[in-house]
Amino acid sequence: MSVDTESLADASEYFTECANRVLARRHELGRPLLAGVFQNQDPEYVAHVARAVPLDLVQLHGTEAPEAAQLIPVPVIKVFHVDDSFSVDAASIEKRRCHSLILLDTKVAGTEQQGGQGVGFDWSIARKLADRGIPFLMAGGLTPDNVAQAVAVGRPWGVDVSSGIETDKTKDPAKIHAFVKNAKSTTTTC
């Protein structure tokens, strides 16, 4: 069956299996997984770095085509930048055998830099993926104060945070603790 005609159940099964493999790898290694974050870099360079370090995961956080993930020797988290015009149905989010995990993050208008801007998106957009049974990660404007609500509305498999746990552009241990506590306080099923 070709990628373009896969059923929704197949996409759900594929991404669930990928998520389970990532968890199994973490359990097997007995340590957190090391992810490298890249934005709009040559996939061959990313693959080289993944092998040389070595990395356990790669996050493609730019506008790379999902197919770029096929050149990378470790599981790939592919970001999809979400704004008011974003449609889960129109995105190439569900292309199988490309990326292993999906990350939804805010598309910030007027800047090339995406991520780490502290800007959120409509979490009900993320919920559409959860309703399809597709596990995903969610980022974009998450803070200790809103992560529990974001998890309750979007029902992600995991969350990603950067500037939301900083004070004066430095990671703040108290905010990290509060973020983790609040993120874990909401139970969901993906």
Short mmCIF file of N, CA and C in Angstrom, two decimals:
data_model
loop_
_atom_site.label_atom_id
_atom_site.label_comp_id
_atom_site.label_asym_id
_atom_site.label_seq_id
_atom_site.Cartn_x
_atom_site.Cartn_y
_atom_site.Cartn_z
N MET A 1 0.85 -1.18 0.00
CA MET A 1 0.00 0.00 0.00
C MET A 1 0.89 1.24 0.00
N SER A 2 0.64 2.22 -0.80
CA SER A 2 1.49 3.40 -0.88
C SER A 2 1.25 4.34 0.30
N VAL A 3 2.21 5.22 0.54
CA VAL A 3 2.13 6.15 1.65
C VAL A 3 0.88 7.02 1.56
N ASP A 4 0.54 7.48 0.35
CA ASP A 4 -0.58 8.39 0.19
C ASP A 4 -1.94 7.75 0.44
N THR A 5 -2.03 6.44 0.38
CA THR A 5 -3.33 5.80 0.55
C THR A 5 -3.45 4.99 1.83
N GLU A 6 -2.51 5.19 2.75
CA GLU A 6 -2.57 4.45 4.01
C GLU A 6 -3.81 4.84 4.79
N SER A 7 -4.35 3.89 5.50
CA SER A 7 -5.53 4.17 6.33
C SER A 7 -5.09 4.86 7.60
N LEU A 8 -6.03 5.53 8.23
CA LEU A 8 -5.76 6.22 9.47
C LEU A 8 -5.28 5.23 10.53
N ALA A 9 -5.88 4.05 10.58
CA ALA A 9 -5.47 3.04 11.56
C ALA A 9 -4.01 2.68 11.36
N ASP A 10 -3.55 2.60 10.12
CA ASP A 10 -2.15 2.28 9.86
C ASP A 10 -1.22 3.36 10.43
N ALA A 11 -1.59 4.64 10.27
CA ALA A 11 -0.77 5.72 10.81
C ALA A 11 -0.72 5.64 12.32
N SER A 12 -1.85 5.39 12.94
CA SER A 12 -1.90 5.25 14.39
C SER A 12 -1.02 4.09 14.85
N GLU A 13 -1.14 2.96 14.19
CA GLU A 13 -0.34 1.79 14.55
C GLU A 13 1.15 2.07 14.35
N TYR A 14 1.50 2.71 13.25
CA TYR A 14 2.91 2.99 12.96
C TYR A 14 3.52 3.89 14.03
N PHE A 15 2.88 5.02 14.33
CA PHE A 15 3.45 5.96 15.29
C PHE A 15 3.42 5.40 16.71
N THR A 16 2.43 4.59 17.03
CA THR A 16 2.40 3.93 18.34
C THR A 16 3.57 2.96 18.45
N GLU A 17 3.82 2.18 17.40
CA GLU A 17 4.95 1.25 17.41
C GLU A 17 6.27 2.01 17.52
N CYS A 18 6.42 3.13 16.81
CA CYS A 18 7.64 3.93 16.90
C CYS A 18 7.84 4.45 18.31
N ALA A 19 6.78 4.96 18.92
CA ALA A 19 6.87 5.47 20.29
C ALA A 19 7.26 4.35 21.24
N ASN A 20 6.68 3.19 21.07
CA ASN A 20 7.03 2.05 21.92
C ASN A 20 8.48 1.64 21.76
N ARG A 21 9.00 1.71 20.53
CA ARG A 21 10.41 1.37 20.30
C ARG A 21 11.35 2.37 20.97
N VAL A 22 10.97 3.64 20.95
CA VAL A 22 11.78 4.66 21.62
C VAL A 22 11.80 4.38 23.12
N LEU A 23 10.64 4.09 23.69
CA LEU A 23 10.59 3.77 25.12
C LEU A 23 11.39 2.51 25.44
N ALA A 24 11.30 1.52 24.60
CA ALA A 24 12.04 0.28 24.82
C ALA A 24 13.54 0.55 24.76
N ARG A 25 13.97 1.40 23.86
CA ARG A 25 15.40 1.73 23.74
C ARG A 25 15.89 2.42 25.00
N ARG A 26 15.07 3.33 25.53
CA ARG A 26 15.44 4.01 26.77
C ARG A 26 15.57 2.99 27.90
N HIS A 27 14.63 2.08 27.99
CA HIS A 27 14.66 1.04 29.03
C HIS A 27 15.89 0.15 28.86
N GLU A 28 16.16 -0.21 27.63
CA GLU A 28 17.31 -1.07 27.32
C GLU A 28 18.63 -0.41 27.73
N LEU A 29 18.74 0.89 27.46
CA LEU A 29 19.97 1.61 27.78
C LEU A 29 20.07 1.95 29.27
N GLY A 30 18.93 2.04 29.93
CA GLY A 30 18.90 2.37 31.35
C GLY A 30 19.30 3.80 31.64
N ARG A 31 19.08 4.69 30.69
CA ARG A 31 19.43 6.10 30.86
C ARG A 31 18.53 6.93 29.95
N PRO A 32 18.47 8.23 30.20
CA PRO A 32 17.73 9.09 29.26
C PRO A 32 18.36 9.02 27.87
N LEU A 33 17.55 9.22 26.86
CA LEU A 33 18.03 9.23 25.49
C LEU A 33 18.59 10.60 25.14
N LEU A 34 19.64 10.61 24.34
CA LEU A 34 20.29 11.84 23.93
C LEU A 34 19.76 12.24 22.55
N ALA A 35 19.16 13.42 22.50
CA ALA A 35 18.60 13.92 21.24
C ALA A 35 19.39 15.14 20.78
N GLY A 36 19.67 15.20 19.49
CA GLY A 36 20.28 16.38 18.89
C GLY A 36 19.22 17.14 18.12
N VAL A 37 19.19 18.46 18.29
CA VAL A 37 18.19 19.29 17.62
C VAL A 37 18.87 20.03 16.48
N PHE A 38 18.30 19.89 15.29
CA PHE A 38 18.84 20.51 14.09
C PHE A 38 17.74 21.30 13.40
N GLN A 39 18.12 22.40 12.77
CA GLN A 39 17.15 23.22 12.05
C GLN A 39 17.69 23.55 10.67
N ASN A 40 17.05 22.98 9.65
CA ASN A 40 17.35 23.26 8.25
C ASN A 40 18.81 23.00 7.88
N GLN A 41 19.37 21.91 8.40
CA GLN A 41 20.72 21.53 8.03
C GLN A 41 20.67 20.35 7.08
N ASP A 42 21.72 20.17 6.32
CA ASP A 42 21.79 19.09 5.35
C ASP A 42 21.60 17.75 6.06
N PRO A 43 20.68 16.91 5.58
CA PRO A 43 20.43 15.61 6.22
C PRO A 43 21.68 14.73 6.32
N GLU A 44 22.59 14.84 5.36
CA GLU A 44 23.82 14.06 5.42
C GLU A 44 24.71 14.52 6.58
N TYR A 45 24.73 15.82 6.84
CA TYR A 45 25.47 16.35 7.98
C TYR A 45 24.82 15.86 9.29
N VAL A 46 23.51 15.92 9.36
CA VAL A 46 22.79 15.45 10.55
C VAL A 46 23.10 13.97 10.80
N ALA A 47 23.07 13.17 9.74
CA ALA A 47 23.38 11.74 9.87
C ALA A 47 24.80 11.54 10.38
N HIS A 48 25.74 12.33 9.85
CA HIS A 48 27.14 12.25 10.29
C HIS A 48 27.24 12.54 11.79
N VAL A 49 26.61 13.61 12.25
CA VAL A 49 26.67 13.97 13.67
C VAL A 49 26.00 12.89 14.51
N ALA A 50 24.88 12.37 14.05
CA ALA A 50 24.17 11.32 14.80
C ALA A 50 25.07 10.10 15.02
N ARG A 51 25.85 9.75 14.01
CA ARG A 51 26.77 8.61 14.13
C ARG A 51 27.98 8.96 15.00
N ALA A 52 28.53 10.15 14.81
CA ALA A 52 29.78 10.54 15.48
C ALA A 52 29.62 10.74 16.98
N VAL A 53 28.48 11.25 17.43
CA VAL A 53 28.35 11.61 18.84
C VAL A 53 28.36 10.39 19.77
N PRO A 54 27.66 9.36 19.69
CA PRO A 54 26.45 9.09 18.91
C PRO A 54 25.18 9.59 19.61
N LEU A 55 24.20 9.96 18.79
CA LEU A 55 22.89 10.39 19.28
C LEU A 55 21.92 9.21 19.30
N ASP A 56 20.94 9.26 20.19
CA ASP A 56 19.88 8.25 20.24
C ASP A 56 18.68 8.67 19.39
N LEU A 57 18.47 9.97 19.28
CA LEU A 57 17.35 10.55 18.53
C LEU A 57 17.84 11.82 17.84
N VAL A 58 17.15 12.21 16.80
CA VAL A 58 17.39 13.50 16.15
C VAL A 58 16.05 14.21 16.06
N GLN A 59 16.07 15.50 16.39
CA GLN A 59 14.88 16.33 16.20
C GLN A 59 15.16 17.29 15.05
N LEU A 60 14.32 17.20 14.01
CA LEU A 60 14.41 18.13 12.89
C LEU A 60 13.40 19.24 13.17
N HIS A 61 13.92 20.42 13.52
CA HIS A 61 13.05 21.48 14.00
C HIS A 61 12.84 22.61 12.99
N GLY A 62 13.23 22.38 11.75
CA GLY A 62 13.06 23.41 10.73
C GLY A 62 11.96 23.06 9.76
N THR A 63 12.17 23.47 8.54
CA THR A 63 11.17 23.24 7.49
C THR A 63 11.58 22.08 6.59
N GLU A 64 12.40 21.19 7.12
CA GLU A 64 12.84 20.03 6.35
C GLU A 64 11.64 19.20 5.91
N ALA A 65 11.75 18.63 4.73
CA ALA A 65 10.71 17.70 4.27
C ALA A 65 10.75 16.46 5.15
N PRO A 66 9.60 15.87 5.46
CA PRO A 66 9.60 14.64 6.27
C PRO A 66 10.50 13.55 5.70
N GLU A 67 10.65 13.51 4.38
CA GLU A 67 11.48 12.49 3.74
C GLU A 67 12.95 12.59 4.13
N ALA A 68 13.40 13.75 4.60
CA ALA A 68 14.79 13.91 5.03
C ALA A 68 15.14 12.93 6.15
N ALA A 69 14.14 12.55 6.92
CA ALA A 69 14.37 11.63 8.04
C ALA A 69 14.86 10.26 7.57
N GLN A 70 14.58 9.90 6.34
CA GLN A 70 15.00 8.60 5.82
C GLN A 70 16.51 8.47 5.71
N LEU A 71 17.23 9.58 5.70
CA LEU A 71 18.68 9.57 5.57
C LEU A 71 19.39 9.51 6.92
N ILE A 72 18.64 9.57 8.00
CA ILE A 72 19.21 9.68 9.34
C ILE A 72 19.12 8.32 10.04
N PRO A 73 20.23 7.84 10.63
CA PRO A 73 20.30 6.47 11.13
C PRO A 73 19.66 6.21 12.50
N VAL A 74 19.05 7.22 13.10
CA VAL A 74 18.38 7.05 14.39
C VAL A 74 16.94 7.56 14.26
N PRO A 75 16.07 7.21 15.21
CA PRO A 75 14.70 7.71 15.13
C PRO A 75 14.67 9.24 15.08
N VAL A 76 13.74 9.77 14.28
CA VAL A 76 13.65 11.21 14.06
C VAL A 76 12.33 11.75 14.60
N ILE A 77 12.46 12.83 15.37
CA ILE A 77 11.32 13.62 15.81
C ILE A 77 11.20 14.75 14.80
N LYS A 78 10.09 14.83 14.09
CA LYS A 78 9.91 15.89 13.09
C LYS A 78 8.92 16.92 13.62
N VAL A 79 9.36 18.17 13.62
CA VAL A 79 8.48 19.24 14.07
C VAL A 79 7.55 19.66 12.94
N PHE A 80 6.33 19.98 13.32
CA PHE A 80 5.36 20.60 12.43
C PHE A 80 4.95 21.89 13.11
N HIS A 81 5.19 23.01 12.42
CA HIS A 81 4.92 24.33 12.98
C HIS A 81 3.45 24.68 12.79
N VAL A 82 2.81 25.00 13.91
CA VAL A 82 1.36 25.20 13.94
C VAL A 82 1.04 26.68 14.08
N ASP A 83 0.19 27.16 13.18
CA ASP A 83 -0.39 28.50 13.32
C ASP A 83 -1.88 28.39 13.03
N ASP A 84 -2.57 29.51 12.92
CA ASP A 84 -4.02 29.48 12.73
C ASP A 84 -4.44 28.81 11.42
N SER A 85 -3.54 28.76 10.44
CA SER A 85 -3.90 28.16 9.15
C SER A 85 -3.52 26.68 9.08
N PHE A 86 -2.88 26.15 10.12
CA PHE A 86 -2.42 24.77 10.12
C PHE A 86 -3.60 23.80 10.16
N SER A 87 -3.51 22.76 9.34
CA SER A 87 -4.54 21.73 9.34
C SER A 87 -3.87 20.37 9.45
N VAL A 88 -4.29 19.62 10.46
CA VAL A 88 -3.77 18.26 10.62
C VAL A 88 -4.04 17.45 9.36
N ASP A 89 -5.18 17.68 8.73
CA ASP A 89 -5.55 16.94 7.53
C ASP A 89 -4.66 17.27 6.34
N ALA A 90 -4.22 18.52 6.24
CA ALA A 90 -3.44 18.94 5.07
C ALA A 90 -1.94 18.69 5.25
N ALA A 91 -1.49 18.53 6.48
CA ALA A 91 -0.06 18.35 6.74
C ALA A 91 0.40 16.96 6.32
N SER A 92 1.68 16.85 6.08
CA SER A 92 2.25 15.54 5.74
C SER A 92 2.66 14.81 7.01
N ILE A 93 1.93 15.06 8.06
CA ILE A 93 2.22 14.53 9.39
C ILE A 93 2.24 13.02 9.44
N GLU A 94 1.38 12.39 8.70
CA GLU A 94 1.20 10.95 8.84
C GLU A 94 2.00 10.11 7.85
N LYS A 95 2.95 10.73 7.16
CA LYS A 95 3.75 9.95 6.21
C LYS A 95 4.56 8.92 6.96
N ARG A 96 4.32 7.67 6.67
CA ARG A 96 5.01 6.59 7.36
C ARG A 96 6.40 6.37 6.79
N ARG A 97 7.20 5.70 7.60
CA ARG A 97 8.56 5.34 7.25
C ARG A 97 9.45 6.56 6.97
N CYS A 98 9.03 7.70 7.45
CA CYS A 98 9.89 8.89 7.38
C CYS A 98 10.36 9.19 8.80
N HIS A 99 9.57 9.93 9.55
CA HIS A 99 9.92 10.26 10.92
C HIS A 99 9.24 9.28 11.87
N SER A 100 9.80 9.16 13.08
CA SER A 100 9.28 8.23 14.07
C SER A 100 8.32 8.89 15.04
N LEU A 101 8.56 10.15 15.35
CA LEU A 101 7.72 10.88 16.29
C LEU A 101 7.37 12.25 15.72
N ILE A 102 6.23 12.75 16.12
CA ILE A 102 5.72 14.04 15.67
C ILE A 102 5.84 15.02 16.83
N LEU A 103 6.31 16.24 16.53
CA LEU A 103 6.33 17.32 17.51
C LEU A 103 5.56 18.49 16.93
N LEU A 104 4.54 18.92 17.64
CA LEU A 104 3.81 20.12 17.24
C LEU A 104 4.36 21.29 18.05
N ASP A 105 4.77 22.35 17.35
CA ASP A 105 5.29 23.55 17.99
C ASP A 105 4.71 24.75 17.26
N THR A 106 4.74 25.89 17.90
CA THR A 106 4.14 27.10 17.35
C THR A 106 4.95 27.65 16.19
N LYS A 107 4.25 28.03 15.14
CA LYS A 107 4.89 28.78 14.05
C LYS A 107 4.78 30.26 14.43
N VAL A 108 5.92 30.91 14.55
CA VAL A 108 5.95 32.31 14.94
C VAL A 108 6.12 33.15 13.69
N ALA A 109 5.15 34.00 13.42
CA ALA A 109 5.19 34.85 12.23
C ALA A 109 6.32 35.87 12.33
N GLY A 110 6.93 36.14 11.19
CA GLY A 110 7.91 37.21 11.10
C GLY A 110 9.30 36.87 11.58
N THR A 111 9.59 35.57 11.79
CA THR A 111 10.93 35.19 12.22
C THR A 111 11.33 33.87 11.60
N GLU A 112 12.60 33.73 11.32
CA GLU A 112 13.13 32.48 10.81
C GLU A 112 13.31 31.47 11.94
N GLN A 113 13.63 31.97 13.15
CA GLN A 113 13.84 31.09 14.29
C GLN A 113 12.49 30.59 14.79
N GLN A 114 12.36 29.31 14.84
CA GLN A 114 11.15 28.70 15.37
C GLN A 114 11.53 27.92 16.62
N GLY A 115 10.67 27.91 17.60
CA GLY A 115 10.94 27.23 18.85
C GLY A 115 11.67 28.14 19.81
N GLY A 116 11.41 27.93 21.09
CA GLY A 116 12.06 28.71 22.13
C GLY A 116 11.60 30.15 22.19
N GLN A 117 10.46 30.45 21.59
CA GLN A 117 9.96 31.82 21.55
C GLN A 117 8.94 32.10 22.66
N GLY A 118 8.45 31.05 23.34
CA GLY A 118 7.47 31.24 24.40
C GLY A 118 6.07 31.55 23.89
N VAL A 119 5.80 31.18 22.65
CA VAL A 119 4.50 31.47 22.04
C VAL A 119 3.73 30.16 21.88
N GLY A 120 2.48 30.16 22.30
CA GLY A 120 1.66 28.95 22.22
C GLY A 120 0.79 28.90 20.99
N PHE A 121 0.10 27.76 20.82
CA PHE A 121 -0.87 27.60 19.74
C PHE A 121 -2.14 27.01 20.32
N ASP A 122 -3.16 26.93 19.50
CA ASP A 122 -4.46 26.39 19.92
C ASP A 122 -4.32 24.88 20.15
N TRP A 123 -4.39 24.46 21.42
CA TRP A 123 -4.16 23.06 21.77
C TRP A 123 -5.22 22.12 21.21
N SER A 124 -6.37 22.66 20.83
CA SER A 124 -7.40 21.78 20.24
C SER A 124 -6.93 21.23 18.89
N ILE A 125 -5.99 21.90 18.25
CA ILE A 125 -5.41 21.37 17.00
C ILE A 125 -4.65 20.09 17.31
N ALA A 126 -3.89 20.10 18.39
CA ALA A 126 -3.15 18.90 18.81
C ALA A 126 -4.13 17.77 19.14
N ARG A 127 -5.24 18.11 19.74
CA ARG A 127 -6.23 17.11 20.15
C ARG A 127 -6.71 16.29 18.94
N LYS A 128 -6.70 16.90 17.76
CA LYS A 128 -7.14 16.17 16.57
C LYS A 128 -6.24 14.97 16.29
N LEU A 129 -4.95 15.11 16.55
CA LEU A 129 -4.04 13.96 16.40
C LEU A 129 -4.33 12.92 17.48
N ALA A 130 -4.50 13.37 18.71
CA ALA A 130 -4.79 12.44 19.81
C ALA A 130 -6.08 11.66 19.52
N ASP A 131 -7.08 12.35 18.98
CA ASP A 131 -8.35 11.69 18.67
C ASP A 131 -8.18 10.62 17.59
N ARG A 132 -7.14 10.73 16.80
CA ARG A 132 -6.85 9.72 15.77
C ARG A 132 -6.00 8.57 16.32
N GLY A 133 -5.62 8.68 17.59
CA GLY A 133 -4.80 7.65 18.20
C GLY A 133 -3.33 7.74 17.83
N ILE A 134 -2.89 8.91 17.39
CA ILE A 134 -1.50 9.10 16.97
C ILE A 134 -0.73 9.79 18.11
N PRO A 135 0.27 9.10 18.68
CA PRO A 135 1.07 9.73 19.73
C PRO A 135 1.94 10.85 19.15
N PHE A 136 2.10 11.92 19.91
CA PHE A 136 2.88 13.06 19.46
C PHE A 136 3.41 13.82 20.67
N LEU A 137 4.38 14.68 20.43
CA LEU A 137 4.93 15.57 21.42
C LEU A 137 4.38 16.96 21.17
N MET A 138 4.26 17.76 22.21
CA MET A 138 3.70 19.10 22.06
C MET A 138 4.63 20.10 22.73
N ALA A 139 4.86 21.22 22.07
CA ALA A 139 5.69 22.31 22.58
C ALA A 139 4.99 23.62 22.22
N GLY A 140 5.63 24.71 22.56
CA GLY A 140 5.11 26.01 22.16
C GLY A 140 4.43 26.75 23.30
N GLY A 141 5.17 27.61 23.96
CA GLY A 141 4.60 28.45 25.00
C GLY A 141 4.22 27.72 26.27
N LEU A 142 4.73 26.52 26.46
CA LEU A 142 4.39 25.77 27.67
C LEU A 142 5.18 26.29 28.86
N THR A 143 4.50 26.40 29.99
CA THR A 143 5.10 26.89 31.23
C THR A 143 4.58 26.03 32.39
N PRO A 144 5.15 26.18 33.57
CA PRO A 144 4.60 25.45 34.71
C PRO A 144 3.14 25.79 34.96
N ASP A 145 2.74 27.01 34.62
CA ASP A 145 1.36 27.45 34.89
C ASP A 145 0.34 26.89 33.91
N ASN A 146 0.75 26.52 32.69
CA ASN A 146 -0.25 26.08 31.71
C ASN A 146 -0.08 24.65 31.21
N VAL A 147 0.99 23.96 31.62
CA VAL A 147 1.26 22.64 31.05
C VAL A 147 0.17 21.63 31.40
N ALA A 148 -0.39 21.69 32.59
CA ALA A 148 -1.44 20.73 32.95
C ALA A 148 -2.66 20.92 32.05
N GLN A 149 -3.04 22.15 31.79
CA GLN A 149 -4.17 22.41 30.90
C GLN A 149 -3.84 22.00 29.47
N ALA A 150 -2.61 22.28 29.02
CA ALA A 150 -2.20 21.89 27.67
C ALA A 150 -2.29 20.38 27.50
N VAL A 151 -1.83 19.63 28.50
CA VAL A 151 -1.89 18.16 28.44
C VAL A 151 -3.34 17.69 28.45
N ALA A 152 -4.18 18.31 29.27
CA ALA A 152 -5.58 17.91 29.35
C ALA A 152 -6.31 18.16 28.03
N VAL A 153 -6.02 19.27 27.38
CA VAL A 153 -6.70 19.61 26.12
C VAL A 153 -6.09 18.85 24.95
N GLY A 154 -4.76 18.89 24.80
CA GLY A 154 -4.11 18.32 23.62
C GLY A 154 -3.90 16.82 23.68
N ARG A 155 -3.78 16.27 24.89
CA ARG A 155 -3.53 14.84 25.11
C ARG A 155 -2.29 14.33 24.38
N PRO A 156 -1.14 15.01 24.56
CA PRO A 156 0.09 14.56 23.89
C PRO A 156 0.69 13.34 24.58
N TRP A 157 1.58 12.68 23.87
CA TRP A 157 2.36 11.56 24.40
C TRP A 157 3.46 12.11 25.30
N GLY A 158 3.93 13.31 25.00
CA GLY A 158 4.96 13.96 25.80
C GLY A 158 4.98 15.45 25.50
N VAL A 159 5.69 16.19 26.32
CA VAL A 159 5.80 17.64 26.14
C VAL A 159 7.27 18.03 26.02
N ASP A 160 7.51 19.17 25.39
CA ASP A 160 8.85 19.70 25.15
C ASP A 160 8.82 21.16 25.61
N VAL A 161 9.79 21.55 26.39
CA VAL A 161 9.80 22.91 26.91
C VAL A 161 11.20 23.48 26.82
N SER A 162 11.29 24.78 26.62
CA SER A 162 12.58 25.46 26.63
C SER A 162 12.45 26.77 27.40
N SER A 163 11.99 27.83 26.74
CA SER A 163 11.95 29.14 27.39
C SER A 163 10.94 29.20 28.53
N GLY A 164 9.98 28.31 28.57
CA GLY A 164 8.96 28.33 29.61
C GLY A 164 9.46 27.95 30.99
N ILE A 165 10.70 27.48 31.08
CA ILE A 165 11.28 27.12 32.38
C ILE A 165 12.53 27.94 32.65
N GLU A 166 12.57 29.13 32.06
CA GLU A 166 13.72 30.00 32.25
C GLU A 166 13.36 31.24 33.06
N THR A 167 14.36 31.74 33.76
CA THR A 167 14.30 33.04 34.41
C THR A 167 15.54 33.79 33.93
N ASP A 168 15.34 34.94 33.35
CA ASP A 168 16.45 35.73 32.80
C ASP A 168 17.31 34.91 31.84
N LYS A 169 16.65 34.14 30.96
CA LYS A 169 17.30 33.32 29.92
C LYS A 169 18.20 32.21 30.46
N THR A 170 17.95 31.80 31.70
CA THR A 170 18.69 30.72 32.33
C THR A 170 17.68 29.71 32.85
N LYS A 171 17.95 28.42 32.64
CA LYS A 171 17.06 27.38 33.14
C LYS A 171 16.94 27.53 34.66
N ASP A 172 15.70 27.51 35.15
CA ASP A 172 15.38 27.75 36.54
C ASP A 172 14.95 26.43 37.19
N PRO A 173 15.75 25.87 38.11
CA PRO A 173 15.40 24.58 38.72
C PRO A 173 14.01 24.55 39.35
N ALA A 174 13.59 25.62 39.98
CA ALA A 174 12.25 25.64 40.59
C ALA A 174 11.17 25.55 39.51
N LYS A 175 11.37 26.25 38.40
CA LYS A 175 10.39 26.18 37.30
C LYS A 175 10.40 24.80 36.64
N ILE A 176 11.58 24.20 36.52
CA ILE A 176 11.67 22.85 35.96
C ILE A 176 10.90 21.88 36.84
N HIS A 177 11.12 21.96 38.14
CA HIS A 177 10.42 21.08 39.08
C HIS A 177 8.91 21.27 38.97
N ALA A 178 8.46 22.53 38.97
CA ALA A 178 7.02 22.81 38.88
C ALA A 178 6.45 22.32 37.55
N PHE A 179 7.21 22.51 36.48
CA PHE A 179 6.73 22.07 35.16
C PHE A 179 6.53 20.56 35.14
N VAL A 180 7.54 19.82 35.60
CA VAL A 180 7.45 18.36 35.60
C VAL A 180 6.30 17.90 36.49
N LYS A 181 6.19 18.48 37.67
CA LYS A 181 5.11 18.11 38.60
C LYS A 181 3.74 18.36 37.95
N ASN A 182 3.56 19.52 37.35
CA ASN A 182 2.27 19.85 36.75
C ASN A 182 1.98 19.04 35.50
N ALA A 183 3.02 18.75 34.71
CA ALA A 183 2.83 17.93 33.51
C ALA A 183 2.38 16.53 33.91
N LYS A 184 2.95 15.99 34.98
CA LYS A 184 2.61 14.65 35.42
C LYS A 184 1.29 14.58 36.18
N SER A 185 0.75 15.74 36.57
CA SER A 185 -0.48 15.75 37.35
C SER A 185 -1.72 15.43 36.54
N THR A 186 -1.60 15.50 35.24
CA THR A 186 -2.74 15.25 34.35
C THR A 186 -2.56 13.91 33.69
N THR A 187 -3.52 13.02 33.88
CA THR A 187 -3.45 11.72 33.23
C THR A 187 -4.26 11.77 31.94
N THR A 188 -3.70 11.18 30.90
CA THR A 188 -4.40 11.13 29.61
C THR A 188 -4.15 9.77 29.00
N THR A 189 -4.93 9.47 28.01
CA THR A 189 -4.65 8.31 27.17
C THR A 189 -4.56 8.81 25.75
N CYS A 190 -3.47 8.49 25.10
CA CYS A 190 -3.25 8.96 23.72
C CYS A 190 -4.00 8.09 22.74
#
